[in-house]
mmCIF file of C-alpha atoms in Angstrom:
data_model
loop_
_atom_site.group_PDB
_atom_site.id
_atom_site.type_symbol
_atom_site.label_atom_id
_atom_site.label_comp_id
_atom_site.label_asym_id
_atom_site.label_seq_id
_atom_site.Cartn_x
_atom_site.Cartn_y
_atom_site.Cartn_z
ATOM 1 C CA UNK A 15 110.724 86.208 137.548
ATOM 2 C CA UNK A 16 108.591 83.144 136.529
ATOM 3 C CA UNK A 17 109.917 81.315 133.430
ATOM 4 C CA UNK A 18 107.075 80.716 130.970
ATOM 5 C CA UNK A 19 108.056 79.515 128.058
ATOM 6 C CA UNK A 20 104.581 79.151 126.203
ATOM 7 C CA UNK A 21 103.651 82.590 127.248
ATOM 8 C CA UNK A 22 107.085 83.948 125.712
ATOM 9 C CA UNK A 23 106.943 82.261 122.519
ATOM 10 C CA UNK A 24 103.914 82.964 121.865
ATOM 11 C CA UNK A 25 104.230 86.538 122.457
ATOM 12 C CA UNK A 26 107.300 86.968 120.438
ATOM 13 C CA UNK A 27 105.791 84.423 117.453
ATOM 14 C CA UNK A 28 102.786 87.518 117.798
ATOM 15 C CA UNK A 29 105.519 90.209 117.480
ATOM 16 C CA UNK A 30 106.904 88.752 114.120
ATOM 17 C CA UNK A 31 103.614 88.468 112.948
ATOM 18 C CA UNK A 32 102.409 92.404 113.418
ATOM 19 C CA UNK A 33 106.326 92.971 112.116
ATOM 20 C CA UNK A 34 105.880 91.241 109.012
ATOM 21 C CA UNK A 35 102.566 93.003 108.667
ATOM 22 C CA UNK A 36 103.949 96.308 109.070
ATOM 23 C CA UNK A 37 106.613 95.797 106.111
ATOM 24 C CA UNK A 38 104.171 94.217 104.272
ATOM 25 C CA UNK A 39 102.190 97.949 104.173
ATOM 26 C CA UNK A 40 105.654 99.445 104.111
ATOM 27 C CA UNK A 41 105.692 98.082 100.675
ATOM 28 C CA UNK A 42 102.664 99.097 99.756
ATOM 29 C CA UNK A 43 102.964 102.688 100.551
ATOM 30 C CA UNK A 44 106.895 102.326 99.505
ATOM 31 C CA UNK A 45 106.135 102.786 95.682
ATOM 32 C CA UNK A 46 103.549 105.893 96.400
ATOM 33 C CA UNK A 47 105.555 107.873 99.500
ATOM 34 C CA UNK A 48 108.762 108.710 100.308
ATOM 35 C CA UNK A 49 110.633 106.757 102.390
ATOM 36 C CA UNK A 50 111.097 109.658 105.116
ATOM 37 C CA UNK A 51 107.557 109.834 105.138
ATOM 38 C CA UNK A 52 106.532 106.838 106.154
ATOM 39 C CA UNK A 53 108.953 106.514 108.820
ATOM 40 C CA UNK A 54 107.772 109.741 110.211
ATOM 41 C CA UNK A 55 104.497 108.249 110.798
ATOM 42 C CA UNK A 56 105.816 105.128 111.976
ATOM 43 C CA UNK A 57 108.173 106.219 114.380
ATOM 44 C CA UNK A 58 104.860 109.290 115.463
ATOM 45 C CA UNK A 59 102.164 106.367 115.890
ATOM 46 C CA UNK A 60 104.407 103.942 117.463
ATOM 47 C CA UNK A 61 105.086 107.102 120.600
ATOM 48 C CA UNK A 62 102.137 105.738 122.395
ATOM 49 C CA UNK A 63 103.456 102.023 122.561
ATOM 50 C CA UNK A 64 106.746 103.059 123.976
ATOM 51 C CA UNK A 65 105.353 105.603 126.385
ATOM 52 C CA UNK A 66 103.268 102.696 127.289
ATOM 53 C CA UNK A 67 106.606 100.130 128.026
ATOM 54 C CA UNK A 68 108.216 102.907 130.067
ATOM 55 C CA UNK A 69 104.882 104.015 132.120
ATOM 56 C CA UNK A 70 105.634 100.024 133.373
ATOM 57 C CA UNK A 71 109.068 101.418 135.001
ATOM 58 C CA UNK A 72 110.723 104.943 136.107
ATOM 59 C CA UNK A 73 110.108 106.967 132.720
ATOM 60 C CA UNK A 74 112.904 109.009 132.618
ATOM 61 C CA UNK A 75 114.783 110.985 130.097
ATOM 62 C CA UNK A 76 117.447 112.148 132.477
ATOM 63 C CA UNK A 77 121.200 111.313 130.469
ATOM 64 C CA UNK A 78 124.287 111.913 130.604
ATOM 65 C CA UNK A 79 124.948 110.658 127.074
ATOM 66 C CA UNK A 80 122.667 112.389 124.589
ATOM 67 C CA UNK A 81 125.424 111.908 122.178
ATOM 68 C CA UNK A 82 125.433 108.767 122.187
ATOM 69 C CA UNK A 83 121.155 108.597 121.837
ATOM 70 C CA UNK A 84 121.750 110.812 118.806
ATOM 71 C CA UNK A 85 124.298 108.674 117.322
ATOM 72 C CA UNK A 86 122.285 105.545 118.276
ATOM 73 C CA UNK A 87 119.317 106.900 116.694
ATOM 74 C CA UNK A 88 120.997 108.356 113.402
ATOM 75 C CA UNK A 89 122.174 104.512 112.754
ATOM 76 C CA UNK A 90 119.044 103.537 113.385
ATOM 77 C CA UNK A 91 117.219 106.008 111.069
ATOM 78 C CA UNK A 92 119.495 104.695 108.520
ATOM 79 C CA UNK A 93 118.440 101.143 108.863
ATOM 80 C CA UNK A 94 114.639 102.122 108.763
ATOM 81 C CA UNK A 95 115.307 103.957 105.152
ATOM 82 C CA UNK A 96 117.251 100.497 104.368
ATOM 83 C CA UNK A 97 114.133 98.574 105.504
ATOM 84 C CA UNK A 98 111.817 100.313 103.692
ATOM 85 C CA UNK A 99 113.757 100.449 100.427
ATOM 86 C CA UNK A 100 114.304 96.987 100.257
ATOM 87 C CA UNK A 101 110.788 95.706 101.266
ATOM 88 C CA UNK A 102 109.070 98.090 98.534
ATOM 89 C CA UNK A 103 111.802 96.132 95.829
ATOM 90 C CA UNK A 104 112.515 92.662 97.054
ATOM 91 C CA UNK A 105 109.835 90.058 97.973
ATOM 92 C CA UNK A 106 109.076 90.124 101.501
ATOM 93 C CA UNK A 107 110.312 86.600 102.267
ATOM 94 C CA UNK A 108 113.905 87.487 100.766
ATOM 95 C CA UNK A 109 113.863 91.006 102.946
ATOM 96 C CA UNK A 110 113.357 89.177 105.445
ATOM 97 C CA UNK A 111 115.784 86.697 105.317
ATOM 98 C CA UNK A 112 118.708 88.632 104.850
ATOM 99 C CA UNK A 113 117.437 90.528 107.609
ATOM 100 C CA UNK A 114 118.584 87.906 109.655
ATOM 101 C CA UNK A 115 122.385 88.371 108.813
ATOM 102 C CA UNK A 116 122.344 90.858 111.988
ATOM 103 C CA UNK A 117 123.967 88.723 114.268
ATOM 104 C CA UNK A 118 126.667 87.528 111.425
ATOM 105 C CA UNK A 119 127.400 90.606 111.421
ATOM 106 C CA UNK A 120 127.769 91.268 115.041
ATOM 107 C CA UNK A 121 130.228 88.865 115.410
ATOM 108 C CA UNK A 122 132.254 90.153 112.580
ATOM 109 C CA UNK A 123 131.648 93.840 113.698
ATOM 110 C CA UNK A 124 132.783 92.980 117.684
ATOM 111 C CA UNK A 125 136.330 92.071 116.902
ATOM 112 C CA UNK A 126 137.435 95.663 115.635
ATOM 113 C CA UNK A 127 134.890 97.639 117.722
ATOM 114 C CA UNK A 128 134.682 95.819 120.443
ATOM 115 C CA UNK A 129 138.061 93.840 120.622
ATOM 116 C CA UNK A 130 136.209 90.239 121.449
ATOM 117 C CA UNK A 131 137.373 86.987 120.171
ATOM 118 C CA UNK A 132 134.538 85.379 118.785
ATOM 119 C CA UNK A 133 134.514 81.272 119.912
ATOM 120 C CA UNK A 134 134.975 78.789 117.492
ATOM 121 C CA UNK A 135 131.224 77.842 117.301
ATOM 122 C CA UNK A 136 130.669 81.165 116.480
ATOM 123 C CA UNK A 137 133.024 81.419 113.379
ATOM 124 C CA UNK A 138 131.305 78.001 112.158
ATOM 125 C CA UNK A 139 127.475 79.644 112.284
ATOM 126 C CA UNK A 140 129.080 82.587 110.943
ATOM 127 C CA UNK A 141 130.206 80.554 107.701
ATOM 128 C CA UNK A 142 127.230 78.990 107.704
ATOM 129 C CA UNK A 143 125.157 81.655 107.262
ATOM 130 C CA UNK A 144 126.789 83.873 104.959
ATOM 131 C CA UNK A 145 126.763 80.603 102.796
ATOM 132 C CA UNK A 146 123.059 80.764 102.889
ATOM 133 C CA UNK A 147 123.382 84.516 101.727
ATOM 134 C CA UNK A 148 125.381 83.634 98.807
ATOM 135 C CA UNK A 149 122.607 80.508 97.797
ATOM 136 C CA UNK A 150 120.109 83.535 97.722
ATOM 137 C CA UNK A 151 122.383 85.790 95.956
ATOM 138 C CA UNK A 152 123.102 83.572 93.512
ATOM 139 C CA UNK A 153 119.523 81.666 93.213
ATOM 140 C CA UNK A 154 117.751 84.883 93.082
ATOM 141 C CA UNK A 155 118.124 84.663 89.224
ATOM 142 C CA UNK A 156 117.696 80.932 88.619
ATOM 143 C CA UNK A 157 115.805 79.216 90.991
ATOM 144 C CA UNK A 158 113.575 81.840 92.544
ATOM 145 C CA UNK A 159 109.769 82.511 91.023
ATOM 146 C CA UNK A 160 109.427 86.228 92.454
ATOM 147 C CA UNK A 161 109.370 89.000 89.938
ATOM 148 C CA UNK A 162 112.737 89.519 87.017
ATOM 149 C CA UNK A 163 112.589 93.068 87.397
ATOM 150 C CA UNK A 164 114.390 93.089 90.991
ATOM 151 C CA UNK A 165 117.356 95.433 90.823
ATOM 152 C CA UNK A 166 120.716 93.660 91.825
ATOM 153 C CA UNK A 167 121.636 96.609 94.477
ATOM 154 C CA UNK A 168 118.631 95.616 96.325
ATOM 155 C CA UNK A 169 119.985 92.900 97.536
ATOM 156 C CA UNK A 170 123.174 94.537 98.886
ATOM 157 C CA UNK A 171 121.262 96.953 100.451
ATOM 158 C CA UNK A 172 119.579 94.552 102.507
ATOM 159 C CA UNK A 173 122.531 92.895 103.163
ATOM 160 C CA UNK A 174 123.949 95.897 104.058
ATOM 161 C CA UNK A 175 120.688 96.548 106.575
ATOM 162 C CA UNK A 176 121.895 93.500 108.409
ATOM 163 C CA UNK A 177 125.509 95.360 109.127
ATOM 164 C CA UNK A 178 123.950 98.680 109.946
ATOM 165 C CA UNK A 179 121.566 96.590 112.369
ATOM 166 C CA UNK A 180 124.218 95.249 114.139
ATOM 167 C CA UNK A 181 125.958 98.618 114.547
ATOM 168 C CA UNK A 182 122.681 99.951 116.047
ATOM 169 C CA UNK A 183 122.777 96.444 118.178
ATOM 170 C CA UNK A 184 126.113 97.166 119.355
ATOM 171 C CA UNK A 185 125.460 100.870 120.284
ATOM 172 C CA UNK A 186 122.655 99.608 122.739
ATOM 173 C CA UNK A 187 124.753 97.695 124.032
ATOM 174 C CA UNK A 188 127.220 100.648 124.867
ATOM 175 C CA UNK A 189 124.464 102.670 125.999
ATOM 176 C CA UNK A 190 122.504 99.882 128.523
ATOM 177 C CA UNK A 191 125.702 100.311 130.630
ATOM 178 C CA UNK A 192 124.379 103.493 132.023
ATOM 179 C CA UNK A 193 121.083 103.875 130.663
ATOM 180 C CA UNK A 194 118.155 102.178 131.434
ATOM 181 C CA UNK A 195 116.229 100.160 128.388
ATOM 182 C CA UNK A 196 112.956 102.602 129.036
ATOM 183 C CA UNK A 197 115.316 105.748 128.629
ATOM 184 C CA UNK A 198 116.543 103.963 125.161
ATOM 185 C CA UNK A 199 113.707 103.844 123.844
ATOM 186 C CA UNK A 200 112.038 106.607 124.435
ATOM 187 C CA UNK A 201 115.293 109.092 123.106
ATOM 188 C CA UNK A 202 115.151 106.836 119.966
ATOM 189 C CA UNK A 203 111.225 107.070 119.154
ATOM 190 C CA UNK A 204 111.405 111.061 120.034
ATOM 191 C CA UNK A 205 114.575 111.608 117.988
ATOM 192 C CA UNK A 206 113.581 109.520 114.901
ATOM 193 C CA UNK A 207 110.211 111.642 115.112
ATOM 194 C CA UNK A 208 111.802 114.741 115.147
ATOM 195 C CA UNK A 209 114.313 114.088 112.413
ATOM 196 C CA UNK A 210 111.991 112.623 110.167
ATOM 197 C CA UNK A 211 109.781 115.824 110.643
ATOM 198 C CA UNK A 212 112.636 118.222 109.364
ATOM 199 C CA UNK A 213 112.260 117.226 105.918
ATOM 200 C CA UNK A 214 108.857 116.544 105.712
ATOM 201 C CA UNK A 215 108.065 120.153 104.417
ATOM 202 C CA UNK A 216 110.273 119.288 100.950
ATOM 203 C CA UNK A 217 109.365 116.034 100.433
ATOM 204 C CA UNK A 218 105.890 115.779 101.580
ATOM 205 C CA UNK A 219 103.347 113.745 99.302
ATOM 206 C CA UNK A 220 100.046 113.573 100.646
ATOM 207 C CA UNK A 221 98.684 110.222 100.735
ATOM 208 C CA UNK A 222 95.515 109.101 99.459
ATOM 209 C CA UNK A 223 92.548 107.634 102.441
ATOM 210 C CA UNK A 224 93.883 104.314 101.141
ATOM 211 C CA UNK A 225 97.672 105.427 102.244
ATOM 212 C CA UNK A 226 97.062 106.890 104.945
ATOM 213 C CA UNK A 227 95.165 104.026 107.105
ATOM 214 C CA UNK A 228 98.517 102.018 106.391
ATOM 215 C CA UNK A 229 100.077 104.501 107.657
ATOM 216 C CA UNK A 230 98.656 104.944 110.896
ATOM 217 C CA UNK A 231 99.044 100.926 110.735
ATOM 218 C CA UNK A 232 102.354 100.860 109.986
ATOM 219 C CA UNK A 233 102.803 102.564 113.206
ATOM 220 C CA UNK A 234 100.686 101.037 115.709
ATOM 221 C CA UNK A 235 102.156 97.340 114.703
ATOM 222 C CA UNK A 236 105.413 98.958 114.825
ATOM 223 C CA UNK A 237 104.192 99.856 118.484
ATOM 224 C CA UNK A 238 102.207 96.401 119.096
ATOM 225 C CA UNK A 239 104.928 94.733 118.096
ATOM 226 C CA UNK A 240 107.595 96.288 120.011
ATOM 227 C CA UNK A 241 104.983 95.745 123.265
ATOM 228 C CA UNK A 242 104.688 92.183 122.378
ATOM 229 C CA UNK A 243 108.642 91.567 122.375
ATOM 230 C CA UNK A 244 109.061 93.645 125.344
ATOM 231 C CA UNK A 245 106.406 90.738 127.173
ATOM 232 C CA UNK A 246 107.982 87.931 125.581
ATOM 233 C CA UNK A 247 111.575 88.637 126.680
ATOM 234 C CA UNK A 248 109.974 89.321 130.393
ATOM 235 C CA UNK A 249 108.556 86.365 130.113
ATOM 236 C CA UNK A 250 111.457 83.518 129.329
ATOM 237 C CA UNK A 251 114.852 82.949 128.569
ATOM 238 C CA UNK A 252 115.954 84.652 125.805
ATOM 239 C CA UNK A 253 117.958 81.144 124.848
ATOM 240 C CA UNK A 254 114.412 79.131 125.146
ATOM 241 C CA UNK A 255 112.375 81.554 123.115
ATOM 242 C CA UNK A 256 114.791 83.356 120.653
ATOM 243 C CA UNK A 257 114.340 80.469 117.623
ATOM 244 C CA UNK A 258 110.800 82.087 117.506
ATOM 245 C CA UNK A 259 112.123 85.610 115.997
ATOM 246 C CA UNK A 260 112.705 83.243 113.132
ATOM 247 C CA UNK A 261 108.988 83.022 112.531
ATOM 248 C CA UNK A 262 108.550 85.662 110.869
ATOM 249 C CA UNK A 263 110.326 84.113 107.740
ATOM 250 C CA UNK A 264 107.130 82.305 108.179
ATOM 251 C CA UNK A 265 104.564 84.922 107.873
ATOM 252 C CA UNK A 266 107.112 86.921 105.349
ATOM 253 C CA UNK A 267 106.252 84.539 103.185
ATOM 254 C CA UNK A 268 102.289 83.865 103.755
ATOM 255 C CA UNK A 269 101.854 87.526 103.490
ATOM 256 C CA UNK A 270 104.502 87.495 100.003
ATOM 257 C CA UNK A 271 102.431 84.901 98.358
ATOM 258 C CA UNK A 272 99.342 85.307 99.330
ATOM 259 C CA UNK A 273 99.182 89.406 99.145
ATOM 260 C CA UNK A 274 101.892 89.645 96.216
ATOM 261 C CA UNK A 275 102.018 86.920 94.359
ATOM 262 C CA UNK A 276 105.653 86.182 95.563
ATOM 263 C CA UNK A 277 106.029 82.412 95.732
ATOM 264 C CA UNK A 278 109.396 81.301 97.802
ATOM 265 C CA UNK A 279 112.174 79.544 95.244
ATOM 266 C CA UNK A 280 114.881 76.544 96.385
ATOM 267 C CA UNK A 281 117.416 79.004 96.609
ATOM 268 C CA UNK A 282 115.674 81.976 99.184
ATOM 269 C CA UNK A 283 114.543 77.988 101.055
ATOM 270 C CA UNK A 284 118.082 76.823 101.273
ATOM 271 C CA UNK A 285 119.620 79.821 101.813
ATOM 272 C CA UNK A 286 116.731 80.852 104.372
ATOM 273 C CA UNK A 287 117.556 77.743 105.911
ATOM 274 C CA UNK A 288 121.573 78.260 106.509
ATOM 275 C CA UNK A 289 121.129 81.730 107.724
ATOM 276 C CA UNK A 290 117.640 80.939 110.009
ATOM 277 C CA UNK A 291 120.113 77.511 111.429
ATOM 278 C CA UNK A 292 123.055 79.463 112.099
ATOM 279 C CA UNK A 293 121.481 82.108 114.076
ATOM 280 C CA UNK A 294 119.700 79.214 116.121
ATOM 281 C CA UNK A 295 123.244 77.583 116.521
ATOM 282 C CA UNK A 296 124.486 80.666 118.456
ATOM 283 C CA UNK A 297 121.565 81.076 120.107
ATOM 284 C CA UNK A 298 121.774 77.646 121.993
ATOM 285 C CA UNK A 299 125.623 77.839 122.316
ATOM 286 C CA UNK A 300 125.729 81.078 124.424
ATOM 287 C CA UNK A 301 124.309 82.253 127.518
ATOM 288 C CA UNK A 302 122.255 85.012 128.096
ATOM 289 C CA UNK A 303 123.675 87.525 130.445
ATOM 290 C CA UNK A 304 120.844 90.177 130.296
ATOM 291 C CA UNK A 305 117.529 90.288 128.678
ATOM 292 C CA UNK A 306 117.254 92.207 125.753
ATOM 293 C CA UNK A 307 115.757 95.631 124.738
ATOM 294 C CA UNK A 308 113.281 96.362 122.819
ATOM 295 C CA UNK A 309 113.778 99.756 121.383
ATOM 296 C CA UNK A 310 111.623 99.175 118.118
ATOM 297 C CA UNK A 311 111.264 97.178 115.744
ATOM 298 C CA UNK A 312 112.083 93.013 114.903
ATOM 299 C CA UNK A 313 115.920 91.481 114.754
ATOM 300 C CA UNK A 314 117.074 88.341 115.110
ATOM 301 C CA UNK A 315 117.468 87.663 119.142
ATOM 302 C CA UNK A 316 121.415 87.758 119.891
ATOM 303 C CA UNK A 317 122.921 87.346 122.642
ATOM 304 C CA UNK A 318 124.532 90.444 123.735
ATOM 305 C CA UNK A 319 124.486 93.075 126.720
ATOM 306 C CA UNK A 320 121.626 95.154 126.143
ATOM 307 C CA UNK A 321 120.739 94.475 123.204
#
């Protein structure tokens, strides 16, 4: 397959963009819907998109581990309801940044799960970026200019987000030795539809016209965007073109202060800058064994099987 760098990091700059998008109307329909709600309609509108990916390859649904999909997309439910939590409370760019703590946590997560012994490079980007976590933590009272009224457990919830992610990274990972990335998918975005149905009859709110064009939004960029990773990562080395997941701190924060008011402070800069560096840092020190999978929505690129 032809390397094309341009054509990769381009697409994947493109995927943070529609991602940052979609959590930008996750917050706006956040503080009027539930939570279960709006992931219904992501995960409903987003079908389409995936059926799309796997139309490209054998669509299949054949398994002999529908355990393990139900698991998988349980975790991965959980991380959604995380997501759209913290983007309705915390200013998009600071969501978004901690966000990033997925492949800290991988590392930390794939010594008792996994039994690897993370490198020494790894243990120093590691450090690094949970330093930049605690400059946010920290700053978040006295050197950022978003709103006072952001609740402390916010932030660990989004912190936690970045642990859960990794679980659901890992679990991929577990899966792609048997399945293929097309079957992944599609047993997430059919299970996360159906489970977020179930409740729907005793928590239902019905959104306004307003609410429910985000909606419908929310999921086709959800499904655009997961398209437009799929392309990049066919496209180039994940190595070459993974430093331009980090974009999306970049249109985080366009979108924060230009649709919220939600100017970036030092500390979210610093600490966005530790965490966005030491994710880089593993990126270039490892080598990609496999391409990665897009089974919905926008992580930081690590390398792992599957993932």
């Amino acid at each position: 397959m032809k390397h094309d760098l341009k054509r990769g990091a381009l697409l994947l700059a493109s995927a943070t963009l529609f991602t940052a998008m979609l959590n930008a109307l996750q917050k706006l329909t956040g503080s009027q819907l539930p939570a279960l709600e709006i992931i219904f309609f992501r995960n409903l509108f987003s079908l389409p998109f995936v059926m799309m990916i796997a139309a490209r390859t054998k669509m299949t649904l054949k398994t002999h581990h529908f355990g393990g999909h139900l698991i998988r997309s349980v975790v991965g439910l959980i991380s959604m309801i995380m997501i759209v939590v913290t983007v309705t409370r915390l200013p998009l760019a600071e969501q978004q940044v901690l966000s990033y703590t997925q492949p800290l946590f991988l590392v930390l997560l794939s010594i008792p799960l996994l039994h690897e012994r993370p490198s020494l490079h790894r243990w120093v980007a590691v450090s690094i970026g949970f330093s930049g976590v605690i400059v946010v933590a920290l700053g978040k009272g006295l050197l950022h200019s978003g709103p006072d009224s952001v609740p402390n457990w916010a932030y660990v919830v989004a912190l936690a987000q970045g642990a859960v992610g990794a679980l659901t990274t890992m679990q991929i990972r577990q899966l792609s030795a048997t399945e293929s990335s097309t079957t992944i998918a599609l047993w997430q975005a059919i299970l996360m539809t159906v489970a977020t149905a179930l409740p729907l009859p005793f928590i239902w709110t019905t959104p306004h016209m307003t609410d429910g064009l985000c909606l419908v939004a929310v999921g086709a960029f959800a499904g655009i965007a997961q398209v437009l990773q799929t392309e990049a990562f066919a496209s180039a080395q994940v190595s070459a073109i993974g430093p331009f997941a980090y974009s999306g701190l970049l249109w985080a924060s366009v979108i924060g202060w230009f649709g919220f008011g939600e100017i970036p402070g030092i500390a979210m800069l610093t600490g966005g800058l530790l965490i966005v560096g030491s994710g880089v840092w593993m990126l270039r020190h490892d080598r990609p064994e496999k391409r990665p999978v897009a089974t919905g929505g926008m992580m930081a690129p690590t390398n792992v099987k599957g993932t």
